[in-house]
Short mmCIF file of C-alpha atoms in Angstrom, two decimals:
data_model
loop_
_atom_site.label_atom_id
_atom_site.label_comp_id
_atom_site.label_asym_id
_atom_site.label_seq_id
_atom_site.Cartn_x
_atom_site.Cartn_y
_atom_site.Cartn_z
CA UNK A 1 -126.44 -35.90 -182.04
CA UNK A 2 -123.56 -35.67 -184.50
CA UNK A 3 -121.74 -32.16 -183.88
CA UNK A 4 -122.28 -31.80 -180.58
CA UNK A 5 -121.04 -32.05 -176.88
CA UNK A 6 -122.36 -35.01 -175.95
CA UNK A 7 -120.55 -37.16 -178.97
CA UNK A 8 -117.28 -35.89 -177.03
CA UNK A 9 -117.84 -37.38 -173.52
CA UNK A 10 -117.60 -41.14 -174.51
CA UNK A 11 -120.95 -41.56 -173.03
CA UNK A 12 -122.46 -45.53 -172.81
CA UNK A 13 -125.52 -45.52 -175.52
CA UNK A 14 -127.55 -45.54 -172.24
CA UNK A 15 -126.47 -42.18 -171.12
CA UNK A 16 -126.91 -40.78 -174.39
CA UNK A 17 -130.29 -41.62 -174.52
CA UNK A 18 -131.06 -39.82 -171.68
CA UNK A 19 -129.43 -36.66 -172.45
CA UNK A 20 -131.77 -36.92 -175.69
CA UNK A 21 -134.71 -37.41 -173.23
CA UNK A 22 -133.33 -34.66 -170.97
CA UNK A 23 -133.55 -32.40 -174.17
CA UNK A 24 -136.63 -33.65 -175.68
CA UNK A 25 -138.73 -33.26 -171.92
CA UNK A 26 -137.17 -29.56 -172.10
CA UNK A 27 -138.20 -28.39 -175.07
CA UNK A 28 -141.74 -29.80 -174.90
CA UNK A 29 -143.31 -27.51 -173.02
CA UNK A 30 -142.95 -24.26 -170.86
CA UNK A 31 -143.33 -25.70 -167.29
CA UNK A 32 -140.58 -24.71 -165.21
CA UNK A 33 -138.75 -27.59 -163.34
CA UNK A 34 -138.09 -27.88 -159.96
CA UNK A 35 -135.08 -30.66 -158.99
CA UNK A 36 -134.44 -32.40 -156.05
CA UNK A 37 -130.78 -31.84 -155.17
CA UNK A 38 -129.46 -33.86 -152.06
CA UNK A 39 -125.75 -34.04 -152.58
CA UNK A 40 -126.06 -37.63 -152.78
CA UNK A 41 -125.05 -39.95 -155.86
CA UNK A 42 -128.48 -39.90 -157.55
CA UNK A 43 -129.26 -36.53 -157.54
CA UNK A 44 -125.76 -35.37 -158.33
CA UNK A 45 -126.20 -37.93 -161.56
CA UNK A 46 -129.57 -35.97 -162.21
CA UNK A 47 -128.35 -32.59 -162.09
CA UNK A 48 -125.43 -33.35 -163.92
CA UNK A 49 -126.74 -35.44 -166.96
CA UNK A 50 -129.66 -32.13 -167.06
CA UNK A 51 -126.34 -29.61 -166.75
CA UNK A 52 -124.51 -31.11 -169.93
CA UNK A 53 -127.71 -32.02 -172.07
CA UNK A 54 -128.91 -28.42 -171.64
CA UNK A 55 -125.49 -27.28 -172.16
CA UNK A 56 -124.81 -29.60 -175.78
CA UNK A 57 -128.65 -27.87 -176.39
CA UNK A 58 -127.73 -24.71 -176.17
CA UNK A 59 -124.38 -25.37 -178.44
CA UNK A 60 -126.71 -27.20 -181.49
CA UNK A 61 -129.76 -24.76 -181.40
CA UNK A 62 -129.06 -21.64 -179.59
CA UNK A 63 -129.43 -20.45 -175.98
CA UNK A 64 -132.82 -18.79 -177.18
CA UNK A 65 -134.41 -22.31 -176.88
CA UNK A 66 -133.29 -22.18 -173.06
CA UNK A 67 -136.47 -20.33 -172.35
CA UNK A 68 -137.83 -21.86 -169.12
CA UNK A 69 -135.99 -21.89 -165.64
CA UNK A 70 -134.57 -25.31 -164.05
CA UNK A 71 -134.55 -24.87 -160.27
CA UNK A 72 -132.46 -27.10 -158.06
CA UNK A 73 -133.48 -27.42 -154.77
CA UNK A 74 -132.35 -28.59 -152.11
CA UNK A 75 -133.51 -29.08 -148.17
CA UNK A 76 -131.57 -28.17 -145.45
CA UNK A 77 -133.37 -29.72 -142.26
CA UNK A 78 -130.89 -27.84 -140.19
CA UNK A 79 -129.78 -30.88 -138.51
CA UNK A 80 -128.06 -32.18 -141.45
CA UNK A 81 -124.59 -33.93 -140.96
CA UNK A 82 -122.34 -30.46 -140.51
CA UNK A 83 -119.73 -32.25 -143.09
CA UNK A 84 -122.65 -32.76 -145.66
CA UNK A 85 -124.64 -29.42 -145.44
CA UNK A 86 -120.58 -28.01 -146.16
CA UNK A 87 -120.64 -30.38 -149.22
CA UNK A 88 -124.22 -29.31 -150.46
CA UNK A 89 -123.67 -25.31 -149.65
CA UNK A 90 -120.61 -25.56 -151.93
CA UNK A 91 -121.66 -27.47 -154.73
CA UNK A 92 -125.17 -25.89 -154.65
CA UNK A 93 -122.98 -21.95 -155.02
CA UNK A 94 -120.86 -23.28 -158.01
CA UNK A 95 -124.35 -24.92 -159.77
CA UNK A 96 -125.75 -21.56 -159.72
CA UNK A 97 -122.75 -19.34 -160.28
CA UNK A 98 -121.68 -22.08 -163.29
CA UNK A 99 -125.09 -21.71 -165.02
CA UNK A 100 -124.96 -17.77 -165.16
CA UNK A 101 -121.14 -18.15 -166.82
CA UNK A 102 -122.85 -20.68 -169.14
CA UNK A 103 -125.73 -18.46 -169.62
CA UNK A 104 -127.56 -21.26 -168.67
CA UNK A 105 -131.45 -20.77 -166.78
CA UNK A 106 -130.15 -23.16 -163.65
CA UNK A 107 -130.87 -21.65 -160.31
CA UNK A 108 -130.22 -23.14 -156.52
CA UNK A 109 -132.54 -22.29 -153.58
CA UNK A 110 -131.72 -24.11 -150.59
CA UNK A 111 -135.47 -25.02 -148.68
CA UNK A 112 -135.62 -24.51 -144.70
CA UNK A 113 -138.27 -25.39 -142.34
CA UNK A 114 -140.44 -22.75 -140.64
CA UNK A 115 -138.52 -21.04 -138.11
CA UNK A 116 -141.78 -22.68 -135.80
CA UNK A 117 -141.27 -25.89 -136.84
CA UNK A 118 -137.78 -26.89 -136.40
CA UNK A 119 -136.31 -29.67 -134.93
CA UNK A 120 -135.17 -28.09 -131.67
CA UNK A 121 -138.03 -25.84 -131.37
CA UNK A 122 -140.07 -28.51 -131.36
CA UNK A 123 -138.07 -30.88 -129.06
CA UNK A 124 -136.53 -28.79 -126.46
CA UNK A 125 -138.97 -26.27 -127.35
CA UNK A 126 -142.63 -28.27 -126.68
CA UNK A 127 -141.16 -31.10 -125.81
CA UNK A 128 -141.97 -33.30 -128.64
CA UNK A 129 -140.95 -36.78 -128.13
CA UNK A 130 -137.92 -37.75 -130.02
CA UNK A 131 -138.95 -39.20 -133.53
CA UNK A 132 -139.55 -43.18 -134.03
CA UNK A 133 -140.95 -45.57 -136.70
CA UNK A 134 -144.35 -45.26 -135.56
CA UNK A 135 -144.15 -40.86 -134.76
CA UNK A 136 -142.16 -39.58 -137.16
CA UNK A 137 -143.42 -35.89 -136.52
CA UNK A 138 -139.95 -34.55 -138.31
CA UNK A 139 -140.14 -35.59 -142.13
CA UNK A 140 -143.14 -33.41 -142.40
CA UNK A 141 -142.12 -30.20 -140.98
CA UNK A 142 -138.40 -31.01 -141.71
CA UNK A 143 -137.94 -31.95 -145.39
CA UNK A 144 -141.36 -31.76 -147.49
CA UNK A 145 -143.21 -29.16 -146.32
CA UNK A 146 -140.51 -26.79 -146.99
CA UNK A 147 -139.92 -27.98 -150.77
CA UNK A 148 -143.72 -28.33 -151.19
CA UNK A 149 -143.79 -24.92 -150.53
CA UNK A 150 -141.34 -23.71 -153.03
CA UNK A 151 -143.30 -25.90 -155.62
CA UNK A 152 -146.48 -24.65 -154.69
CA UNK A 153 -144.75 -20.51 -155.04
CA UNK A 154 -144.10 -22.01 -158.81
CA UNK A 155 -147.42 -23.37 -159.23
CA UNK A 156 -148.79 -20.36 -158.31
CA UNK A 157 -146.55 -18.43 -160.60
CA UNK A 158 -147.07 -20.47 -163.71
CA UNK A 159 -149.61 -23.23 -163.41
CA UNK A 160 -148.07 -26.36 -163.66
CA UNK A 161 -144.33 -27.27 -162.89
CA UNK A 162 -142.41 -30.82 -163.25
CA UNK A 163 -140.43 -31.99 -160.16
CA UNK A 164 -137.39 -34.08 -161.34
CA UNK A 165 -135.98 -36.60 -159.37
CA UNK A 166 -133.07 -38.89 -158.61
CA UNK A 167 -135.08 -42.20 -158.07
CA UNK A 168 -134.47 -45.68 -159.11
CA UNK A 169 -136.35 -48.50 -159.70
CA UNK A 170 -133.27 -50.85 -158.25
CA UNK A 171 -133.00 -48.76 -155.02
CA UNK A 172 -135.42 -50.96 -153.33
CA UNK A 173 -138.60 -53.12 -154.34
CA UNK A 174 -140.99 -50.23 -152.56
CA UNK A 175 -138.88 -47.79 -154.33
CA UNK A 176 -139.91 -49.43 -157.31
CA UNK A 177 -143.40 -49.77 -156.49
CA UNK A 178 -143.74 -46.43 -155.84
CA UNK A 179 -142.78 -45.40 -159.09
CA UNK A 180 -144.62 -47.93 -160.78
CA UNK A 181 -147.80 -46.94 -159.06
CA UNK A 182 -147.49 -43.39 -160.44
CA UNK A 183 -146.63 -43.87 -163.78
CA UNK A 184 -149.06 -42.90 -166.53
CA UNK A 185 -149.28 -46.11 -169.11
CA UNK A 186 -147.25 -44.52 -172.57
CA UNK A 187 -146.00 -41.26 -171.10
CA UNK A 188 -142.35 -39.85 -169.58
CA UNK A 189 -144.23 -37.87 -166.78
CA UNK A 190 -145.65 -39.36 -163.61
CA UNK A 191 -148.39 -38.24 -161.26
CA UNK A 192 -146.94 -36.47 -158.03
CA UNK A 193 -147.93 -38.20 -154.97
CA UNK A 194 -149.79 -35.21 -153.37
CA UNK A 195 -149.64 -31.82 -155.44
CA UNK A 196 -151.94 -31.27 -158.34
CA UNK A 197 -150.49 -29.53 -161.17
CA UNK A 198 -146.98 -30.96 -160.48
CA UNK A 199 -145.94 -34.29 -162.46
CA UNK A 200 -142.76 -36.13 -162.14
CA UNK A 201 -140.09 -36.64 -164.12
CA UNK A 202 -137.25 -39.51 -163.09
CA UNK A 203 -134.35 -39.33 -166.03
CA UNK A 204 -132.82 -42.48 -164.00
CA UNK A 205 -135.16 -44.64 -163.05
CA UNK A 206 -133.94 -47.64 -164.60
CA UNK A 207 -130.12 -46.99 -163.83
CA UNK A 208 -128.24 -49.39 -162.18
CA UNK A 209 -126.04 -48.35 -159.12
CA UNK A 210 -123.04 -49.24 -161.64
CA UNK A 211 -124.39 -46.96 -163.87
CA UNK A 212 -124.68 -43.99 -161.87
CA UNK A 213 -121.24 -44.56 -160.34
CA UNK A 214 -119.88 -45.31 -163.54
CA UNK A 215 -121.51 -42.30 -164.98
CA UNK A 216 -119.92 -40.28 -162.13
CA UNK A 217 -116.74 -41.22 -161.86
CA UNK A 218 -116.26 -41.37 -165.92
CA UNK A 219 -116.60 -37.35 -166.20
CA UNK A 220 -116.76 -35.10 -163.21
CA UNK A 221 -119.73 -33.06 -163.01
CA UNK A 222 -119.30 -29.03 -164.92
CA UNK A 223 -119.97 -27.22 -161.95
CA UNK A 224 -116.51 -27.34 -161.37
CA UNK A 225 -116.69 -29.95 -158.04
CA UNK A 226 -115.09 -33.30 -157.78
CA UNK A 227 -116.98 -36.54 -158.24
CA UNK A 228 -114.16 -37.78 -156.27
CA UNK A 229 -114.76 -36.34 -153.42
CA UNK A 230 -118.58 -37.66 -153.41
CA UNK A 231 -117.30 -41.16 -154.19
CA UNK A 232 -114.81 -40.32 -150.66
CA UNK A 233 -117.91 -39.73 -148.81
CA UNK A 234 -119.56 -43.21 -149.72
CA UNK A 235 -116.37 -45.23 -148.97
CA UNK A 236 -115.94 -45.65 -145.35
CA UNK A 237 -119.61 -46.92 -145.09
CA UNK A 238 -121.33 -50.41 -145.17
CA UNK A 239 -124.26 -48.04 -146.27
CA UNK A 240 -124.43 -46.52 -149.73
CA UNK A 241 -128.08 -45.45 -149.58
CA UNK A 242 -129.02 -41.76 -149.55
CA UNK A 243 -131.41 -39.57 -148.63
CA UNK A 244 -133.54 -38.34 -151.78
CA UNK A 245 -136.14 -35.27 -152.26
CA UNK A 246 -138.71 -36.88 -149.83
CA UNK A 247 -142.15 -36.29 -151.24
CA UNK A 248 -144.65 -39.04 -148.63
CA UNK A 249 -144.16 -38.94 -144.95
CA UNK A 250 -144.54 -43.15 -145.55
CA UNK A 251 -140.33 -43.02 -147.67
CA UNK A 252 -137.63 -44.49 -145.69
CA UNK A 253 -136.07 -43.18 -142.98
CA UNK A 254 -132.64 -41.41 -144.01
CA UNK A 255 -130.94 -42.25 -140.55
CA UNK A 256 -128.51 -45.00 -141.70
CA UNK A 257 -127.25 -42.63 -144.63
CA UNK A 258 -124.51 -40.36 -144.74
CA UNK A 259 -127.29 -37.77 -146.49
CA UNK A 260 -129.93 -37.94 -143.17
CA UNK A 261 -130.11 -35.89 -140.54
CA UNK A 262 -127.11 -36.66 -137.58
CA UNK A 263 -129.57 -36.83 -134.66
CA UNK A 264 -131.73 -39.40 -136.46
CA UNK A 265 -133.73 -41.55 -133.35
CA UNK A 266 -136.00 -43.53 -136.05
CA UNK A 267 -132.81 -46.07 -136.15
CA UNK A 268 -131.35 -48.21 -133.93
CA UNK A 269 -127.80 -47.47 -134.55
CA UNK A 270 -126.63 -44.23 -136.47
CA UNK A 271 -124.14 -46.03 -138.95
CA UNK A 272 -123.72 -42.93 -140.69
CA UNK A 273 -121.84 -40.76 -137.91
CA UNK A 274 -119.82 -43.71 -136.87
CA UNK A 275 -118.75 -43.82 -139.89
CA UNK A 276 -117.30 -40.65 -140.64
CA UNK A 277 -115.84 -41.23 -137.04
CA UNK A 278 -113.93 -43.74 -137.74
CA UNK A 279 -112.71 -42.32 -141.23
CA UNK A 280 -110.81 -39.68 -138.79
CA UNK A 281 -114.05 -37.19 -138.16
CA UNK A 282 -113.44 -37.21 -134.11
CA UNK A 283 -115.34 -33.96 -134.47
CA UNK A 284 -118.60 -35.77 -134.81
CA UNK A 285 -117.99 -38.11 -132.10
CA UNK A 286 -119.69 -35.66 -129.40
CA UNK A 287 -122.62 -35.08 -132.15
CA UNK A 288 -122.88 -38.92 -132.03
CA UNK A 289 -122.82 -39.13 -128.19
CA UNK A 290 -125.74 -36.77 -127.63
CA UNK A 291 -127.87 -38.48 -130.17
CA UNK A 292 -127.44 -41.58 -127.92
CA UNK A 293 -128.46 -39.94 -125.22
CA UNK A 294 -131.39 -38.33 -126.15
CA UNK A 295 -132.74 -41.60 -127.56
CA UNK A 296 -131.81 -42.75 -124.17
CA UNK A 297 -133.80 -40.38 -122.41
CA UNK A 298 -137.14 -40.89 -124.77
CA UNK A 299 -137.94 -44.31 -122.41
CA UNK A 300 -136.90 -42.66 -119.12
CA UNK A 301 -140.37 -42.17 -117.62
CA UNK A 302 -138.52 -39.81 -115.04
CA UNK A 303 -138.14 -37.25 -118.20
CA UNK A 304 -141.73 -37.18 -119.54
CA UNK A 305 -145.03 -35.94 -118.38
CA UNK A 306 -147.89 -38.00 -117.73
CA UNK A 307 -149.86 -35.98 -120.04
CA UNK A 308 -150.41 -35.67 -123.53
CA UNK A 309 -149.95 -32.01 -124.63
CA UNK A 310 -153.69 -31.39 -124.58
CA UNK A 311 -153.31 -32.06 -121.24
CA UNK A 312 -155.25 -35.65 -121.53
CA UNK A 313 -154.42 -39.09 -120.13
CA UNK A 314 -154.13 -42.18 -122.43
CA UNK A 315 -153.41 -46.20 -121.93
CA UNK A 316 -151.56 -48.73 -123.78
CA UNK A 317 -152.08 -52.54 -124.20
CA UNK A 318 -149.07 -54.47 -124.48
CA UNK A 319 -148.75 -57.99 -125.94
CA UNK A 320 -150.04 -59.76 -122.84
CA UNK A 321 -153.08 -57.41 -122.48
CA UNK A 322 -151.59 -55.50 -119.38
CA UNK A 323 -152.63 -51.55 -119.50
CA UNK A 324 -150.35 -48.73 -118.47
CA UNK A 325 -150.39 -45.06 -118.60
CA UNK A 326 -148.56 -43.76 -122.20
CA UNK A 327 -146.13 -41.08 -121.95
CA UNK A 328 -146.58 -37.40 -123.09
CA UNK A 329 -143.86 -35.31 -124.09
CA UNK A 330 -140.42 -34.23 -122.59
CA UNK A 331 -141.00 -32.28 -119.40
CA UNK A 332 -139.04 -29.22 -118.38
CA UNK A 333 -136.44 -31.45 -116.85
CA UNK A 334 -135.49 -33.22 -119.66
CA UNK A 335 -136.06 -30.04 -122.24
CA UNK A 336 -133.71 -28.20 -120.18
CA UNK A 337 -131.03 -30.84 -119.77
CA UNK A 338 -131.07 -32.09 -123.57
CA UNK A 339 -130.43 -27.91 -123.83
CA UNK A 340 -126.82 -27.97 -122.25
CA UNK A 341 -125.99 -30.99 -123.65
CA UNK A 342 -126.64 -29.85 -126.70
CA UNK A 343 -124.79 -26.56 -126.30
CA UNK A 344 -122.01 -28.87 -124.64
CA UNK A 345 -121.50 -30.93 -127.51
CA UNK A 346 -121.48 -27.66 -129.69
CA UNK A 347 -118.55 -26.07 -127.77
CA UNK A 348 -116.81 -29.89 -128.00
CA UNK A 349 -116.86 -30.17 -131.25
CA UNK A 350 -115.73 -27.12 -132.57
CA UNK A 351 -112.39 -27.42 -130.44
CA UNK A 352 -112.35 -30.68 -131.48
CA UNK A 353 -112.76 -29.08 -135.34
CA UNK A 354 -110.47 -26.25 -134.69
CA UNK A 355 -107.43 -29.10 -133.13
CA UNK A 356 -107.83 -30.76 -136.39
CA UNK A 357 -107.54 -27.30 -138.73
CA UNK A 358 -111.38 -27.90 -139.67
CA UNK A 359 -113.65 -25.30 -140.96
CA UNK A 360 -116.39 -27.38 -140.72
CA UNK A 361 -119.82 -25.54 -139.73
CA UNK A 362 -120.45 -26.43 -136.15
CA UNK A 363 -123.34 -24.22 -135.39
CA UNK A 364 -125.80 -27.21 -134.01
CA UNK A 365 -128.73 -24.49 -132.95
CA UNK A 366 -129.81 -21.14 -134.79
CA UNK A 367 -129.89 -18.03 -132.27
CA UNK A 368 -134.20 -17.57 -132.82
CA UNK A 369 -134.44 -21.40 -132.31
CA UNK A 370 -133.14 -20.36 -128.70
CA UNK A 371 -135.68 -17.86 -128.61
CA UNK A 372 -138.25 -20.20 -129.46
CA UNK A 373 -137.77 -22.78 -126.87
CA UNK A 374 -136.87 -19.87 -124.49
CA UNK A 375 -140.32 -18.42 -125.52
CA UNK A 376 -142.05 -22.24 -124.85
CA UNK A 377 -140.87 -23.16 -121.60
CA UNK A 378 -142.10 -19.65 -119.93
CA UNK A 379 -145.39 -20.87 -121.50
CA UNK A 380 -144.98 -23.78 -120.24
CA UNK A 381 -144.16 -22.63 -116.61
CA UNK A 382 -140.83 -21.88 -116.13
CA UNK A 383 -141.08 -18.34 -114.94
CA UNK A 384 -137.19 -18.32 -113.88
CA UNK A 385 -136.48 -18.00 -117.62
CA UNK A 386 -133.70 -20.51 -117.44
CA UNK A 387 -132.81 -20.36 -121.09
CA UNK A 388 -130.36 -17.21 -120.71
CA UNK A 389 -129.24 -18.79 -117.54
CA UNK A 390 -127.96 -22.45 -119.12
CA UNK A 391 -127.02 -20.72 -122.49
CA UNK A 392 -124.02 -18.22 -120.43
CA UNK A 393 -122.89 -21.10 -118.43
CA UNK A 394 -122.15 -23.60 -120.88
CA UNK A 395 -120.97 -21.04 -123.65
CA UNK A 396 -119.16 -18.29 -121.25
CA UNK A 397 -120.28 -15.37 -122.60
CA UNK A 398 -123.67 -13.38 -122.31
CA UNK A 399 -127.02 -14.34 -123.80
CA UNK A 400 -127.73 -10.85 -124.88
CA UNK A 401 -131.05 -11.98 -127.57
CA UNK A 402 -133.57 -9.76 -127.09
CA UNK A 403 -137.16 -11.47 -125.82
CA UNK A 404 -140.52 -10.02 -125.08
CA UNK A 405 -140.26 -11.86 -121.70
CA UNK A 406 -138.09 -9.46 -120.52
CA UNK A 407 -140.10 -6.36 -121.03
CA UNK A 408 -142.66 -8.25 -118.57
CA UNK A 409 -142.08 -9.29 -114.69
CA UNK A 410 -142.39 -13.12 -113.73
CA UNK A 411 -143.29 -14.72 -110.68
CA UNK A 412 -140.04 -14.04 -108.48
CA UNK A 413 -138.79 -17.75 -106.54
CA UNK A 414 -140.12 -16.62 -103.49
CA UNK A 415 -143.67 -16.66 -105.29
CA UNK A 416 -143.19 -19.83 -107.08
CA UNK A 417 -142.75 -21.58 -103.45
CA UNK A 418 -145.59 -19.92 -102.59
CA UNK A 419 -147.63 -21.18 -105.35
CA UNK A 420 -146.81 -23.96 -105.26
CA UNK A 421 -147.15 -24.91 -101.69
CA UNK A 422 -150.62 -23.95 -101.99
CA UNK A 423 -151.22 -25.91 -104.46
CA UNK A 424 -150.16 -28.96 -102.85
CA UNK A 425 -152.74 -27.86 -100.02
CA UNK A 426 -155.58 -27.77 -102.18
CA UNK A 427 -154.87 -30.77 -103.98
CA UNK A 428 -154.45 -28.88 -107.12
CA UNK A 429 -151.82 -29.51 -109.82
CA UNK A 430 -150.04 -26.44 -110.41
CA UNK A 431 -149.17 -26.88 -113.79
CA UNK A 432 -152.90 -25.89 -114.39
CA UNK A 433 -152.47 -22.72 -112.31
CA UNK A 434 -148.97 -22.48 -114.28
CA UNK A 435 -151.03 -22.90 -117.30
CA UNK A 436 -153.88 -20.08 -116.37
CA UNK A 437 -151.19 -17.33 -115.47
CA UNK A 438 -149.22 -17.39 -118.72
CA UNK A 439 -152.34 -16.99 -120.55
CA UNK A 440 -153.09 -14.05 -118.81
CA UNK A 441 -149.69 -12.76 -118.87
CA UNK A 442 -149.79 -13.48 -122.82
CA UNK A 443 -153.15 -11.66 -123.05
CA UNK A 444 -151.31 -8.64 -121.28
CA UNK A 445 -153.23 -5.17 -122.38
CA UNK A 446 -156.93 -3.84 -122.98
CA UNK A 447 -156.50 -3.89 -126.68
CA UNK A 448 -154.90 -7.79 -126.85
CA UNK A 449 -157.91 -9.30 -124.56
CA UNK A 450 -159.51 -11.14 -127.67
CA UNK A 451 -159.69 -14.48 -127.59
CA UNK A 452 -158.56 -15.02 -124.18
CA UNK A 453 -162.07 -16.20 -122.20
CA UNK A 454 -161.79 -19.34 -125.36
CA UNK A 455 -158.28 -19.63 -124.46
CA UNK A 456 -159.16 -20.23 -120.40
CA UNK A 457 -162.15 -22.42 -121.55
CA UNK A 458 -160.37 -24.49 -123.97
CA UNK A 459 -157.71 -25.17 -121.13
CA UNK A 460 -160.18 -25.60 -118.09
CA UNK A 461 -161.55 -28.93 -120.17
CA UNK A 462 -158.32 -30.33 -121.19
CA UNK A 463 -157.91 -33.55 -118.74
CA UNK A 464 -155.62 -32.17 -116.33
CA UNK A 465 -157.46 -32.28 -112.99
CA UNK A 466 -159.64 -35.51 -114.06
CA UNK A 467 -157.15 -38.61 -114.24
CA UNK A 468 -159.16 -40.31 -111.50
CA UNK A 469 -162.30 -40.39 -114.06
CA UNK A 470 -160.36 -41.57 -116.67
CA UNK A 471 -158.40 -44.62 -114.62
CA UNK A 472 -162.40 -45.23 -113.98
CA UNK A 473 -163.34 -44.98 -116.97
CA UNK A 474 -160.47 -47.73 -118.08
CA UNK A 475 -161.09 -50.05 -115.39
CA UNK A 476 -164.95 -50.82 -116.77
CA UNK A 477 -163.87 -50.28 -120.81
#
């Protein structure tokens, strides 16, 4: 290594080695790499030590043997902490704009989820129930689905790709197990947990956390951001986990880290957002508030049907052997009020933000994730299209997003009493007749009538009208 960068930086004869690993991995063969970027301490060590060995690479043997890209990637779940996402937009601009000065192949994509399957299109949207140890429908859909994807584009595009990560052994024994179980016996590369053609590589895996802060904090990273200022983020907290590229739905929840998402319900306590709080962040204190509530409202039986959303009744057994009715999702109730709470604690913060001379981005819901939920609770019945209605009260100014609702008429009030009245005197539940009309009202048109006798029939047996067969049914199990 005599000659080159790396003999400047007064690196520990750990460090070194890697960077000669880093190199060696590179130059082996032509699979592109795909990193896991999080903004946290082990990733930022990752892309770093890769940064400087393929920069002391380049200096020895010539930027011709920089042949294949190095893509860092990281996931934006859209509700990450709004100081965070600000921390990994910035650093993930100056990683890309450093390696085209450098003339280095480093590129940053920054991974969403569909626009389908976000958070709040799914909770205030369907009405998902809010995520817990046992239902954790968000780290899916949230965090690795949308980087599997962007593997999978470079599978497609060159066969096989290697997906290096910031794990270590000493995280946590599971942590440890997990990346014993994958490792193949004599070999750098480990098996990916559930994409063929992908292998992983881990440069740190048997880092200490003193070596990764030491590594840190010795040089700052050449990207041109402080290491400082990532150490500032970690200091105020009990908590100095993060959350990593998530590749198994099974990885711990990130709730308790400063890297997780802020409306996090898997934990008890959000440790996280109080933290920042209480370093002098008041502008998180209403974000903090309505994450309280909601998990609040997940055990309120007033705020969730008595359906699944098939439409079918279940029962659980508690401890003692006593059955009750479970709990489907949120119903319109609750969707609508977790909506203006939401858009409350939006407007709060951001004076909040703007008292304190922040900049901080304070845009808790994306315009088309309005439109989706909008879009869901007609669907689902509510034919006064309260969306636009709740969106200009609580933000004062017009909801003017265009939606193919309002090219079509809906049930006026005067009809909804109407239907609904009859209902009640033919014993029928009108979410069913609800149900019925928006089908038909979807299926609008001669030409778009395909599909829609499946669509009736697949409704017509959903449980809805039979919960006296099934409390039968239960009573003789």
């Amino acid at each position: 290594m005599s000659n080159g960068l790396i003999d400047k930086l007064g690196l520990s004869k750990l460090q070194e080695s890697r960077y000669e690993e880093i190199q060696k991995v590179y130059l082996n063969d032509n699979r592109p790499w795909v990193v896991g970027y999080s903004g946290g301490k082990d990733s930022t060590s990752v892309v770093q030590l890769i940064f400087y060995a393929l920069m002391d690479l380049a200096k020895k043997q010539g930027y011709d043997k920089l042949k294949k890209p190095v893509h860092i990637v990281s996931s934006d779940t859209l509700i990450e902490n709004p100081l965070i996402i600000d921390y990994i937009e910035k650093n993930m601009k100056a990683i890309e704009k450093k390696g085209q000065e450098l003339g280095l192949p480093i590129y940053s994509h920054i991974a969403q989820p569909k626009r389908s399957d976000t958070f709040w299109s799914l909770l205030i949207g369907k009405g998902y129930p809010s995520p817990r140890q046992k239902f954790r429908w968000c780290t899916s859909r949230l965090k690795i689905d949308p980087i599997d994807v962007f593997i999978k584009q470079q599978i497609d595009s060159h066969g096989e790709v290697i997906v290096v990560l910031g794990v270590r052994s000493q995280e946590s024994q599971s942590r440890a197990n997990s990346i014993k179980s994958h490792t193949i016996e004599g070999r750098i590369l480990k098996k990916h947990t559930s994409t063929s053609n992908a292998f992983v590589y881990a440069p740190i895996e048997d880092f200490s956390l003193d070596d990764v802060w030491g590594y840190l904090l010795q040089r700052d990273n050449p990207w041109g951001c402080k290491n400082q200022e990532l150490f500032n983020l970690y200091a105020d907290s009990k908590d100095s986990s993060e959350c990593p590229l998530q590749t198994t739905e099974n990885a711990p929840s990130c709730g308790n880290s400063r890297f997780g998402c802020w409306v996090c319900t898997v934990v008890k306590e959000d440790k996280s957002l109080t933290g920042f709080i209480k370093s002098g962040n008041k502008e998180l204190k209403p974000l903090l508030e309505f994450r309280n509530r909601v998990v609040q409202m997940r055990d309120n039986i007033d705020y969730r049907m008595q359906r699944r959303m098939n439409g079918s009744i279940y029962y659980l057994t508690n401890e003692s052997g006593e059955k009750r009715k479970g709990l489907g999702p949120f119903n319109l109730k609750a969707r609508k009020e977790m909506l203006k709470l939401l858009l409350e604690t939006q407007v709060k913060a951001k004076k909040i933000a703007n008292k304190l001379g922040k900049n901080t981005n304070l845009e808790l819901i994306k315009p088309y994730e309005l439109e989706n939920i909008r879009s869901h609770w007609i669907d689902n019945g509510d034919w006064e299209d309260s969306l636009p209605k709740i969106y200009e009260e609580v933000m004062k100014k017009e909801y003017n997003h265009s939606s193919q609702y309002e090219e079509r008429t809906l049930m006026q009030i005067d009809d909804l009493k109407r239907l609904s009245n009859i209902c009640s005197q033919e014993d029928i539940d009108p979410e069913i007749i609800k149900k019925l009309i928006s089908i038909e009202n979807n299926y609008y048109g001669l030409k778009a009538r395909n599909g829609i006798l499946k669509k009736i029939d697949t409704t017509l047996k959903q449980d809805w009208v039979h919960e006296e067969v099934v409390e039968y049914m239960e009573q003789y199990k």
